Amino acid sequence: MNNNTDVLENLIEEFSKLPQIGRKTAQRLAMHITRRPKEDVEKFSRALLEIKDKLRFCNVCCNITEYEICRICDSPKRSNNVICIVEEPQDVLAIEKTNEFKGKYHVLHGIISPLDGIGPNDIKISELLRRLGGESGSEVEELILALNPTVEGETTILYLSRLIKPLDIKITRIARGIPIGSDLEFADEVTLAKALEGRVVV
Amino acid sequence: MNNNTDVLENLIEEFSKLPQIGRKTAQRLAMHITRRPKEDVEKFSRALLEIKDKLRFCNVCCNITEYEICRICDSPKRSNNVICIVEEPQDVLAIEKTNEFKGKYHVLHGIISPLDGIGPNDIKISELLRRLGGESGSEVEELILALNPTVEGETTILYLSRLIKPLDIKITRIARGIPIGSDLEFADEVTLAKALEGRVVV
């Protein structure tokens, strides 16, 4: 006999569908909800709906936004000369936090992964090409590939660099190396090799 | 500049309010929601609302339920002779999973914790007393205190055992000892001492 009430079971199931939330955590979260005041739960419920009602992809960079064109693409302070290509919207947030990048972005919403059946047409590559061929496309001098250094990331980098080569735009990728605060001793060989390879003059 | 849209920021904040969900996880969960189909998100949103619309405390044992009296209290197959006292509804689920207990429960919805300002009147102790003094109260032969072996658990056990002593009901507590599959070597001294103390004849 499952002793959970159907309503509770229902919410536990919904929480379980979230990434990296197992059955036990889902149960804890659902129990937490039962203890919250009704207004709080309604606020949470509304926040969920609004995501689908109000969010869309930016017409230019495909980042998620409430507007036709996102704040970054719309900003006159950001340069059109450099486009940083990332896998997911959260990568934009991560890079924005560094306060180091003043160009624009392009969000692929995925990465080429033949094993998962994700090909070039399943991510926002045609949107990137349209953008490079469009009005402001001639301004673009550099594409920074800020993709994860995984097999899929490498595949995507290879694919994009071949695809874009004829356009005569400089293509770079972010450095692979030892993370700040980390210890050489604990770095894996590949990272260490890439760190050596990517050494810079001090 | 916070580059998150307000709608997204809003949902991230709602997720952050959940226990043990930090800002980073909340961001990941919110991003996940943006990628889900609209129907799925609506289902999640509804499941949240239903918790507050449909769930209540059982009139007898204070467990959460959709009915006036929960399935366990209402079951003719469960004995009225033993009541197992637990801190939270999830403890009922945990004990039910063992399939070993055929009595009824009483959910305190908290534990006496003077440091957190939680006294006996803040948890469902008066409901327990009313229950023991009520119609089926005379049937009760044993109260099993299945509370966590923490300082607060011990305080609550002490308080309850003193309070219930005059009622002439047997009061027991669940055993403290070495968890199954664990190793003596890694047990702390207190657990080991309690395991020794609670030894049983084989």
mmCIF file of N, CA and C in Angstrom, chain B residues 3 6 20 24 29 40 45 51 91 96 99 125-126 135 142 144 148 165 169 177-178 187 189 191:
data_model
loop_
_atom_site.group_PDB
_atom_site.id
_atom_site.type_symbol
_atom_site.label_atom_id
_atom_site.label_comp_id
_atom_site.label_asym_id
_atom_site.label_seq_id
_atom_site.Cartn_x
_atom_site.Cartn_y
_atom_site.Cartn_z
ATOM 1 N N ASN B 3 21.617 40.116 -15.433
ATOM 2 C CA ASN B 3 21.191 39.839 -16.789
ATOM 3 C C ASN B 3 19.993 38.889 -16.868
ATOM 4 N N ASP B 6 13.331 39.241 -15.284
ATOM 5 C CA ASP B 6 12.639 39.267 -13.997
ATOM 6 C C ASP B 6 11.880 37.978 -13.745
ATOM 7 N N GLN B 20 17.729 23.155 1.318
ATOM 8 C CA GLN B 20 18.947 22.609 0.722
ATOM 9 C C GLN B 20 19.057 22.856 -0.778
ATOM 10 N N LYS B 24 22.767 28.246 -7.001
ATOM 11 C CA LYS B 24 23.212 27.608 -8.248
ATOM 12 C C LYS B 24 22.246 26.520 -8.696
ATOM 13 N N LEU B 29 17.594 24.490 -11.911
ATOM 14 C CA LEU B 29 16.223 23.997 -11.951
ATOM 15 C C LEU B 29 15.333 24.932 -12.770
ATOM 16 N N ASP B 40 3.720 20.437 -19.232
ATOM 17 C CA ASP B 40 4.422 19.871 -18.080
ATOM 18 C C ASP B 40 4.539 20.889 -16.955
ATOM 19 N N SER B 45 2.778 23.269 -11.741
ATOM 20 C CA SER B 45 2.161 24.419 -11.082
ATOM 21 C C SER B 45 0.872 24.006 -10.368
ATOM 22 N N ILE B 51 -1.709 20.884 -3.274
ATOM 23 C CA ILE B 51 -1.210 20.567 -1.933
ATOM 24 C C ILE B 51 -1.931 21.433 -0.901
ATOM 25 N N ASP B 91 8.338 10.507 8.321
ATOM 26 C CA ASP B 91 8.745 9.400 9.181
ATOM 27 C C ASP B 91 7.716 8.268 9.107
ATOM 28 N N GLU B 96 6.358 2.889 7.364
ATOM 29 C CA GLU B 96 5.436 2.076 6.561
ATOM 30 C C GLU B 96 6.193 1.197 5.574
ATOM 31 N N ASN B 99 7.132 -2.320 6.506
ATOM 32 C CA ASN B 99 6.055 -3.319 6.565
ATOM 33 C C ASN B 99 6.038 -4.084 7.882
ATOM 34 N N ILE B 125 1.160 17.799 20.797
ATOM 35 C CA ILE B 125 1.141 16.978 22.013
ATOM 36 C C ILE B 125 -0.247 16.999 22.650
ATOM 37 N N SER B 126 -0.907 18.151 22.615
ATOM 38 C CA SER B 126 -2.244 18.197 23.228
ATOM 39 C C SER B 126 -3.203 17.288 22.461
ATOM 40 N N GLU B 135 -12.152 8.113 23.371
ATOM 41 C CA GLU B 135 -12.875 6.851 23.253
ATOM 42 C C GLU B 135 -11.967 5.621 23.104
ATOM 43 N N GLU B 142 0.619 0.557 24.235
ATOM 44 C CA GLU B 142 2.028 0.929 24.105
ATOM 45 C C GLU B 142 2.182 2.152 23.213
ATOM 46 N N ILE B 144 5.155 3.876 21.079
ATOM 47 C CA ILE B 144 6.543 3.747 20.626
ATOM 48 C C ILE B 144 7.048 5.125 20.219
ATOM 49 N N ASN B 148 14.072 11.027 16.378
ATOM 50 C CA ASN B 148 15.491 10.978 16.049
ATOM 51 C C ASN B 148 16.353 11.056 17.310
ATOM 52 N N LYS B 165 3.468 9.105 31.832
ATOM 53 C CA LYS B 165 3.643 8.129 32.920
ATOM 54 C C LYS B 165 2.348 7.894 33.726
ATOM 55 N N ILE B 169 0.575 3.711 30.558
ATOM 56 C CA ILE B 169 0.744 3.112 29.229
ATOM 57 C C ILE B 169 2.228 2.801 29.066
ATOM 58 N N GLY B 177 21.619 1.878 17.486
ATOM 59 C CA GLY B 177 22.670 0.886 17.285
ATOM 60 C C GLY B 177 23.378 1.060 15.966
ATOM 61 N N ILE B 178 24.104 0.051 15.578
ATOM 62 C CA ILE B 178 24.891 0.112 14.337
ATOM 63 C C ILE B 178 23.950 -0.108 13.142
ATOM 64 N N ALA B 187 31.593 3.392 13.483
ATOM 65 C CA ALA B 187 30.510 3.892 14.335
ATOM 66 C C ALA B 187 31.092 4.844 15.379
ATOM 67 N N GLU B 189 31.346 6.621 19.145
ATOM 68 C CA GLU B 189 31.357 5.978 20.463
ATOM 69 C C GLU B 189 29.970 5.905 21.067
ATOM 70 N N THR B 191 26.977 5.856 19.610
ATOM 71 C CA THR B 191 26.165 4.838 18.939
ATOM 72 C C THR B 191 26.594 3.449 19.390
#
